[in-house]
């Protein structure tokens, strides 16, 4: 399908944009109307999603308070890009485009992750970004090509990582050129000064996601003295400029109680955050410390706290592992992929092996590589969607791929997950499986749609393989 709007879609989109400009602090009706308009132009399979949102729209519901914060407290430029780029284009029009590509046999990710650089202005404990220089950066013309190819396939959402992305000032030319898509930029926050924030506000299509370890002690202990103060100052600047932002935390055995506490969550909300990303500590990179991995019991505790926060706070948090059932399990190589600073195309940000480099191939061909096809063929890796990961929940799967496919480590030491840590990860995955077995049996009926979609996808893959073997 072409990415142009039909007359009906143009009319609804225009009304939606106009409606958003008149949403006030008391405009429950206005927000309800926006959701109804999105429901009208959504794909049939997505309409229930918007109906569920409408069912939560009452003054007492914390999620309504979150929608109000976005539509009332945001500056007009950001609000316009959220509606135009993410909701109208990304969630509706480009979704139709991706569905068409899928019918033609191509699984287009909903998001592309890119690390333009590994350089950083900090020297955090356990991180080796300080060993990189400008010559190691991904060329700007390559980044531009990746985004153009992704847009042609229906991708409107990009995540920019590092290193520290804002160390590359030339990336602002990318954000400005591609003003019809939306960028999440994961940052340590220390380079978000008044000038940089003003640039982001003028663009409207860039949303910072600020890394934080907890309060002052936890953050400065890992990131360096006074980093916590700089992070809070960055949040203050963003809030003063009415630019919503998110925060990102690495969940460890040592900080899980702090970063899920009411005190921490309330501080993030008061400072202006609208979303929080929670990622389990992964034994990847150099100087791996398995003692930092949250215990299986702590992982389950995170699930309980996540549900409490969503039900009681005007903040949306994403627990990357415990939210897996909502997307049918692992989404690596299917709903997202990562391109690192060297151009290696990885199935996810945590899987540091690759089969192709984007400098030598197109994005379309990279998505269709044998490594990615093998991952998609095996997903979900378990009937229990709370065990989504082929690295720490099913380490035998990632080991098999490392040993049997033509893949290579994307940095020195990446292979340790498949060799040195074999016994430890086997033990961890067994404990998680035992703990989550009863949880899944109890909650499985809530995910009938996701289970049915996966079964349908498996059937199509089997049919495709049968046809291939006959021919």
Coordinates of C-alpha atoms in Angstrom, one line a residue:
X1 CA 0.0 0.0 0.0
X2 CA 1.2 3.5 -0.8
X3 CA 1.9 5.7 2.2
X4 CA -0.5 8.3 1.0
X5 CA -3.7 9.0 3.0
X6 CA -7.2 8.2 1.6
X7 CA -9.7 11.0 1.6
X8 CA -11.3 9.5 4.8
X9 CA -7.9 9.2 6.5
X10 CA -6.9 12.8 5.5
X11 CA -10.1 14.1 7.0
X12 CA -9.8 12.2 10.2
X13 CA -6.1 13.1 10.5
X14 CA -6.9 16.8 10.1
X15 CA -9.6 16.6 12.7
X16 CA -7.3 14.7 15.1
X17 CA -4.5 17.3 14.8
X18 CA -7.0 20.2 15.3
X19 CA -8.6 18.5 18.3
X20 CA -5.2 17.9 19.9
X21 CA -4.5 21.7 19.9
X22 CA -7.6 22.4 22.0
X23 CA -7.1 19.7 24.7
X24 CA -7.1 21.5 28.0
X25 CA -6.5 20.3 31.5
X26 CA -10.2 19.5 31.9
X27 CA -10.7 18.1 28.4
X28 CA -11.6 14.4 29.0
X29 CA -13.9 14.7 26.0
X30 CA -11.1 15.9 23.8
X31 CA -8.8 13.0 24.7
X32 CA -11.6 10.6 24.2
X33 CA -12.3 12.0 20.8
X34 CA -8.6 11.6 19.8
X35 CA -8.6 7.9 20.7
X36 CA -11.9 7.4 18.8
X37 CA -10.4 9.0 15.7
X38 CA -7.4 6.7 15.9
X39 CA -9.7 3.8 16.2
X40 CA -11.5 4.8 13.1
X41 CA -8.4 4.7 10.9
X42 CA -6.7 1.8 12.6
X43 CA -6.4 -1.7 11.1
X44 CA -9.2 -4.0 12.1
X45 CA -7.0 -6.1 14.4
X46 CA -5.8 -2.9 16.2
X47 CA -9.2 -1.4 16.9
X48 CA -9.7 -3.3 20.2
X49 CA -6.5 -1.7 21.5
X50 CA -8.0 1.8 21.2
X51 CA -11.3 0.6 22.6
X52 CA -9.4 -0.7 25.7
X53 CA -7.8 2.8 26.1
X54 CA -11.2 4.4 25.9
X55 CA -12.4 2.2 28.7
X56 CA -9.7 3.6 31.0
X57 CA -10.5 7.3 30.3
X58 CA -11.9 8.7 33.5
X59 CA -10.6 11.4 35.7
X60 CA -9.6 9.0 38.5
X61 CA -7.6 6.6 36.3
X62 CA -3.8 7.2 36.5
X63 CA -3.4 6.4 32.8
X64 CA -5.8 9.1 31.9
X65 CA -3.7 11.5 34.0
X66 CA -0.7 10.3 31.9
X67 CA -2.4 11.0 28.6
X68 CA -3.4 14.4 30.0
X69 CA 0.2 15.1 30.9
X70 CA 1.3 14.4 27.4
X71 CA -1.4 16.3 25.6
X72 CA -1.6 19.3 28.0
X73 CA 1.9 19.8 29.4
X74 CA 3.8 19.1 26.2
X75 CA 4.9 21.9 23.9
X76 CA 3.0 22.2 20.7
X77 CA 5.8 21.0 18.5
X78 CA 6.3 17.8 20.4
X79 CA 2.6 17.2 20.6
X80 CA 2.3 17.7 16.8
X81 CA 5.0 15.2 16.1
X82 CA 3.7 12.6 18.5
X83 CA 0.3 12.7 16.7
X84 CA 1.5 13.2 13.2
X85 CA 4.6 10.9 13.2
X86 CA 3.9 8.2 15.8
X87 CA 0.1 7.9 15.9
X88 CA -1.1 8.7 12.4
X89 CA 1.9 7.7 10.4
X90 CA 3.6 5.1 12.6
X91 CA 0.8 3.3 14.3
X92 CA -1.8 3.5 11.5
X93 CA -0.4 4.2 8.0
X94 CA 3.0 2.6 8.3
X95 CA 1.4 -0.4 10.1
X96 CA -0.7 -1.0 7.0
X97 CA 2.5 -0.9 5.0
X98 CA 4.3 -3.3 7.2
X99 CA 1.3 -5.7 7.1
X100 CA 1.5 -5.6 3.3
X101 CA 5.3 -6.4 3.4
X102 CA 4.5 -9.3 5.8
X103 CA 2.0 -10.7 3.3
X104 CA 4.8 -10.6 0.7
X105 CA 7.1 -12.5 3.1
X106 CA 9.1 -9.7 4.8
X107 CA 8.9 -9.3 8.5
X108 CA 9.5 -5.5 8.9
X109 CA 10.5 -4.4 12.4
X110 CA 8.3 -1.8 14.1
X111 CA 11.5 0.0 15.2
X112 CA 15.2 0.1 14.2
X113 CA 17.9 0.7 16.8
X114 CA 21.0 2.4 15.7
X115 CA 24.2 3.1 17.7
X116 CA 26.0 5.9 15.7
X117 CA 28.9 5.9 18.1
X118 CA 30.4 4.1 21.1
X119 CA 32.2 7.3 22.3
X120 CA 31.1 8.7 25.6
X121 CA 32.0 11.6 27.9
X122 CA 31.8 9.4 31.0
X123 CA 33.8 6.5 32.3
X124 CA 31.2 4.3 34.0
X125 CA 32.2 1.3 36.0
X126 CA 32.2 -1.8 33.8
X127 CA 31.8 0.2 30.6
X128 CA 34.5 0.4 27.9
X129 CA 33.1 3.3 25.8
X130 CA 36.0 5.5 26.7
X131 CA 38.3 3.3 24.6
X132 CA 36.6 4.4 21.3
X133 CA 37.4 7.4 19.2
X134 CA 35.7 9.4 16.4
X135 CA 37.1 7.1 13.7
X136 CA 35.0 4.2 15.1
X137 CA 31.7 6.1 14.5
X138 CA 29.1 4.9 12.0
X139 CA 29.2 7.2 8.9
X140 CA 26.4 9.7 8.6
X141 CA 25.6 8.7 5.1
X142 CA 25.2 5.1 6.2
X143 CA 22.8 6.2 8.9
X144 CA 20.8 8.3 6.4
X145 CA 20.6 5.3 4.1
X146 CA 19.4 3.0 6.8
X147 CA 16.6 5.4 7.8
X148 CA 15.6 5.9 4.2
X149 CA 15.4 2.2 3.5
X150 CA 13.5 1.6 6.8
X151 CA 11.0 4.3 6.0
X152 CA 10.3 2.8 2.6
X153 CA 9.3 -0.4 4.4
X154 CA 7.0 1.3 6.9
X155 CA 9.3 2.1 9.9
X156 CA 8.5 5.4 11.6
X157 CA 10.1 4.8 15.0
X158 CA 13.9 4.8 15.6
X159 CA 15.9 4.4 18.7
X160 CA 19.4 6.0 18.9
X161 CA 21.9 4.6 21.4
X162 CA 25.6 4.7 22.1
X163 CA 28.0 5.4 23.8
X164 CA 26.5 8.8 24.2
X165 CA 24.5 9.8 21.2
X166 CA 24.6 13.6 21.9
X167 CA 28.3 13.5 21.6
X168 CA 27.7 13.5 17.8
X169 CA 26.3 16.9 17.0
X170 CA 26.0 15.9 13.3
X171 CA 23.1 13.6 14.3
X172 CA 20.9 16.7 14.5
X173 CA 21.0 17.0 10.7
X174 CA 19.6 13.4 10.6
X175 CA 16.8 14.3 13.0
X176 CA 16.0 17.4 11.0
X177 CA 16.1 15.8 7.6
X178 CA 13.9 12.9 8.7
X179 CA 11.2 15.0 10.4
X180 CA 8.5 12.6 9.4
X181 CA 9.6 9.9 11.8
X182 CA 10.2 9.8 15.6
X183 CA 13.5 9.3 17.5
X184 CA 14.0 8.0 21.0
X185 CA 17.6 8.9 22.1
X186 CA 19.1 7.0 25.0
X187 CA 21.5 9.4 26.8
X188 CA 23.4 9.8 30.1
X189 CA 21.8 13.3 30.2
X190 CA 25.0 15.2 31.0
X191 CA 25.2 16.9 27.6
X192 CA 21.6 18.1 27.7
X193 CA 22.4 21.8 28.3
X194 CA 20.1 24.8 27.4
X195 CA 21.4 25.0 23.8
X196 CA 20.9 21.2 23.1
X197 CA 17.4 21.2 24.7
X198 CA 16.4 24.2 22.6
X199 CA 17.5 22.3 19.5
X200 CA 15.4 19.2 20.5
X201 CA 12.4 21.4 21.3
X202 CA 12.6 23.0 17.8
X203 CA 12.7 19.6 16.1
X204 CA 9.8 18.1 18.0
X205 CA 10.5 14.5 16.8
X206 CA 13.3 13.7 19.4
X207 CA 12.5 12.3 22.9
X208 CA 15.4 11.8 25.3
X209 CA 15.5 8.6 27.5
X210 CA 17.8 9.4 30.4
X211 CA 19.8 6.7 32.1
X212 CA 19.8 6.7 35.8
X213 CA 20.9 4.1 38.4
X214 CA 18.7 5.2 41.3
X215 CA 19.3 8.2 43.6
X216 CA 22.6 10.1 44.1
X217 CA 24.6 7.3 45.7
X218 CA 23.7 4.6 43.1
X219 CA 24.1 6.9 40.1
X220 CA 27.4 8.6 41.1
X221 CA 28.8 5.3 42.4
X222 CA 28.7 3.9 38.9
X223 CA 28.8 7.0 36.6
X224 CA 31.0 9.4 38.5
X225 CA 30.8 12.2 41.0
X226 CA 28.1 14.9 40.4
X227 CA 26.6 13.0 37.5
X228 CA 23.3 12.7 39.4
X229 CA 23.1 16.5 39.8
X230 CA 23.7 16.9 36.1
X231 CA 21.0 14.4 35.3
X232 CA 18.5 16.2 37.5
X233 CA 19.5 19.5 35.9
X234 CA 18.8 18.0 32.4
X235 CA 15.4 16.8 33.6
X236 CA 14.7 20.3 34.9
X237 CA 15.6 21.9 31.6
X238 CA 13.4 19.5 29.7
X239 CA 10.4 20.1 32.0
X240 CA 10.9 23.9 31.8
X241 CA 10.7 23.6 28.0
X242 CA 7.6 21.3 28.2
X243 CA 9.5 18.5 26.5
X244 CA 8.4 15.0 27.9
X245 CA 11.1 12.5 28.4
X246 CA 11.7 9.0 29.6
X247 CA 14.2 7.4 31.9
X248 CA 16.1 4.1 31.6
X249 CA 17.4 1.9 34.4
X250 CA 19.5 -1.2 34.4
X251 CA 17.9 -3.5 37.0
X252 CA 20.5 -5.2 39.2
X253 CA 20.3 -7.3 42.3
X254 CA 21.5 -4.3 44.2
X255 CA 19.2 -1.5 43.0
X256 CA 15.9 -3.2 42.3
X257 CA 14.2 -2.1 45.5
X258 CA 15.2 1.5 45.0
X259 CA 14.3 1.9 41.3
X260 CA 10.8 0.4 41.9
X261 CA 10.1 2.3 45.1
X262 CA 7.3 4.9 45.3
X263 CA 9.8 7.5 46.3
X264 CA 11.9 6.9 43.1
X265 CA 8.8 6.7 40.8
X266 CA 7.3 9.9 42.3
X267 CA 10.6 11.7 41.8
X268 CA 10.7 10.7 38.1
X269 CA 7.1 11.9 37.6
X270 CA 7.7 15.2 39.5
X271 CA 10.7 15.8 37.3
X272 CA 8.7 15.3 34.1
X273 CA 9.2 11.7 33.0
X274 CA 6.3 10.0 31.2
X275 CA 7.8 6.6 30.6
X276 CA 10.3 4.3 32.3
X277 CA 12.3 1.5 30.6
X278 CA 13.4 -1.4 32.9
X279 CA 16.1 -3.7 31.5
X280 CA 17.6 -6.6 33.4
X281 CA 21.4 -6.5 33.8
X282 CA 22.8 -8.8 31.1
X283 CA 26.1 -10.6 31.3
X284 CA 27.4 -9.1 28.1
X285 CA 30.5 -7.1 27.2
X286 CA 33.7 -7.0 29.1
X287 CA 34.2 -7.5 32.8
X288 CA 30.9 -9.5 33.2
X289 CA 29.7 -9.7 36.8
X290 CA 27.1 -12.4 37.2
X291 CA 26.5 -11.3 40.8
X292 CA 24.7 -8.2 39.4
X293 CA 21.9 -10.2 37.7
X294 CA 18.6 -9.9 39.5
X295 CA 17.6 -13.2 41.1
X296 CA 14.6 -15.0 39.7
X297 CA 12.6 -13.9 42.7
X298 CA 13.6 -10.3 42.2
X299 CA 12.6 -10.6 38.5
X300 CA 9.1 -11.7 39.6
X301 CA 9.0 -8.9 42.2
X302 CA 9.7 -6.4 39.3
X303 CA 6.6 -7.8 37.6
X304 CA 4.5 -7.1 40.6
X305 CA 5.8 -3.6 41.1
X306 CA 5.3 -2.9 37.4
X307 CA 1.7 -3.7 37.6
X308 CA 1.2 -1.6 40.8
X309 CA 2.9 1.4 39.2
X310 CA 0.8 1.2 36.1
X311 CA -2.4 1.0 38.1
X312 CA -1.5 3.8 40.6
X313 CA 0.9 6.2 38.9
X314 CA 0.6 8.6 35.9
X315 CA 3.6 6.9 34.3
X316 CA 4.0 4.1 31.9
X317 CA 6.8 1.7 32.6
X318 CA 8.0 -1.1 30.3
X319 CA 9.5 -4.2 31.9
X320 CA 11.3 -5.7 29.0
X321 CA 11.1 -9.3 30.2
X322 CA 7.9 -9.4 32.1
X323 CA 6.0 -7.6 29.4
X324 CA 7.0 -10.2 26.8
X325 CA 3.6 -12.0 26.9
X326 CA 1.9 -8.8 25.5
X327 CA 4.0 -9.1 22.3
X328 CA 4.0 -12.9 22.1
X329 CA 7.5 -13.5 23.6
X330 CA 10.8 -12.5 22.2
X331 CA 10.7 -9.7 19.6
X332 CA 14.4 -9.8 18.4
X333 CA 14.8 -9.9 14.6
X334 CA 11.1 -9.6 14.3
X335 CA 9.8 -6.3 15.8
X336 CA 13.2 -4.7 16.2
X337 CA 16.8 -5.0 15.4
X338 CA 20.1 -3.2 16.3
X339 CA 22.8 -1.8 14.0
X340 CA 25.9 -1.1 16.0
X341 CA 28.6 1.6 15.4
X342 CA 30.5 -0.7 13.0
X343 CA 27.4 -1.5 11.0
X344 CA 26.9 -5.0 12.3
X345 CA 23.2 -6.0 12.2
X346 CA 22.3 -7.7 15.5
X347 CA 18.9 -9.2 16.3
X348 CA 18.7 -7.2 19.5
X349 CA 20.7 -4.8 21.6
X350 CA 21.8 -7.6 23.9
X351 CA 22.8 -10.2 21.3
X352 CA 26.3 -9.4 20.3
X353 CA 26.7 -11.7 17.3
X354 CA 25.8 -10.9 13.7
X355 CA 25.8 -12.5 10.2
X356 CA 25.8 -9.4 8.0
X357 CA 27.0 -5.8 8.0
X358 CA 24.8 -3.0 6.8
X359 CA 27.7 -1.4 4.8
X360 CA 27.7 -4.5 2.6
X361 CA 24.0 -5.1 2.2
X362 CA 20.6 -3.5 2.1
X363 CA 18.4 -3.4 5.2
X364 CA 15.8 -5.5 3.4
X365 CA 18.4 -8.3 2.8
X366 CA 19.8 -8.0 6.3
X367 CA 16.3 -8.7 7.7
X368 CA 16.1 -11.8 5.5
X369 CA 19.5 -13.2 6.5
X370 CA 19.7 -16.8 7.7
X371 CA 20.5 -15.9 11.3
X372 CA 17.3 -13.7 11.6
X373 CA 15.2 -16.2 9.8
X374 CA 16.3 -18.9 12.2
X375 CA 15.4 -16.8 15.2
X376 CA 12.0 -16.0 13.8
X377 CA 11.3 -19.6 13.0
X378 CA 12.0 -20.6 16.6
X379 CA 10.0 -17.8 18.3
X380 CA 8.5 -18.0 20.8
X381 CA 11.3 -20.1 22.4
X382 CA 8.9 -21.5 25.0
X383 CA 5.2 -22.0 25.6
X384 CA 5.7 -19.8 28.6
X385 CA 5.9 -16.2 27.3
X386 CA 7.4 -15.0 30.6
X387 CA 10.6 -16.8 29.5
X388 CA 11.2 -14.9 26.2
X389 CA 15.0 -14.6 26.0
X390 CA 17.3 -16.9 24.0
X391 CA 20.3 -15.5 26.0
X392 CA 19.3 -16.0 29.6
X393 CA 16.0 -18.0 29.5
X394 CA 16.9 -20.4 26.8
X395 CA 20.7 -20.2 26.5
X396 CA 20.8 -23.5 24.6
X397 CA 19.1 -21.8 21.7
X398 CA 21.6 -18.9 21.3
X399 CA 24.5 -21.4 21.8
X400 CA 23.2 -23.5 19.0
X401 CA 23.1 -20.5 16.7
X402 CA 26.5 -19.4 17.6
X403 CA 27.9 -22.9 17.0
X404 CA 26.0 -23.8 13.9
X405 CA 25.3 -20.7 11.9
X406 CA 27.8 -18.5 10.0
X407 CA 27.8 -15.7 12.7
X408 CA 30.6 -13.7 14.3
X409 CA 31.0 -11.9 17.6
X410 CA 30.6 -8.1 17.2
X411 CA 33.1 -7.2 19.8
X412 CA 35.9 -8.9 21.8
X413 CA 34.5 -11.1 24.5
X414 CA 31.0 -11.3 23.2
X415 CA 31.4 -15.1 22.8
X416 CA 31.6 -15.6 26.6
X417 CA 27.9 -16.0 26.8
X418 CA 28.0 -19.1 24.7
X419 CA 31.2 -20.6 26.2
X420 CA 32.5 -19.5 29.6
X421 CA 29.1 -18.8 31.2
X422 CA 27.4 -22.0 30.0
X423 CA 26.9 -23.6 33.4
X424 CA 25.9 -20.5 35.2
X425 CA 23.2 -19.5 32.6
X426 CA 21.9 -23.0 32.5
X427 CA 21.4 -22.9 36.3
X428 CA 19.8 -19.4 36.1
X429 CA 17.4 -20.4 33.3
X430 CA 16.2 -23.5 35.2
X431 CA 15.5 -21.5 38.3
X432 CA 13.5 -18.9 36.4
X433 CA 11.5 -21.6 34.6
X434 CA 10.6 -23.3 37.8
X435 CA 9.5 -20.0 39.4
X436 CA 7.4 -18.8 36.5
X437 CA 5.7 -22.0 35.7
X438 CA 2.7 -21.4 38.0
X439 CA 2.6 -17.7 37.0
X440 CA 2.2 -18.6 33.4
X441 CA -0.5 -21.3 34.0
X442 CA -2.5 -18.8 35.9
X443 CA -2.2 -15.9 33.4
X444 CA -2.1 -17.8 30.2
X445 CA -5.8 -17.2 29.4
X446 CA -5.1 -13.5 29.3
X447 CA -2.9 -13.9 26.3
X448 CA -5.1 -15.9 23.9
X449 CA -4.7 -13.3 21.1
X450 CA -0.9 -13.4 21.2
X451 CA -0.8 -17.2 21.4
X452 CA -3.2 -17.5 18.4
X453 CA -1.0 -15.1 16.4
X454 CA 2.1 -17.1 17.1
X455 CA 0.4 -20.3 16.1
X456 CA -0.7 -18.8 12.9
X457 CA 2.8 -17.5 12.1
X458 CA 4.3 -21.0 12.9
X459 CA 1.8 -22.5 10.4
X460 CA 2.9 -20.1 7.7
X461 CA 6.6 -20.9 8.3
X462 CA 5.9 -24.6 8.1
X463 CA 4.0 -24.2 4.9
X464 CA 6.8 -22.1 3.4
X465 CA 9.4 -24.8 4.4
X466 CA 7.3 -27.5 2.9
X467 CA 7.0 -25.6 -0.4
X468 CA 10.7 -25.0 -0.3
X469 CA 11.6 -28.7 0.2
X470 CA 9.3 -29.7 -2.7
X471 CA 10.7 -27.2 -5.1

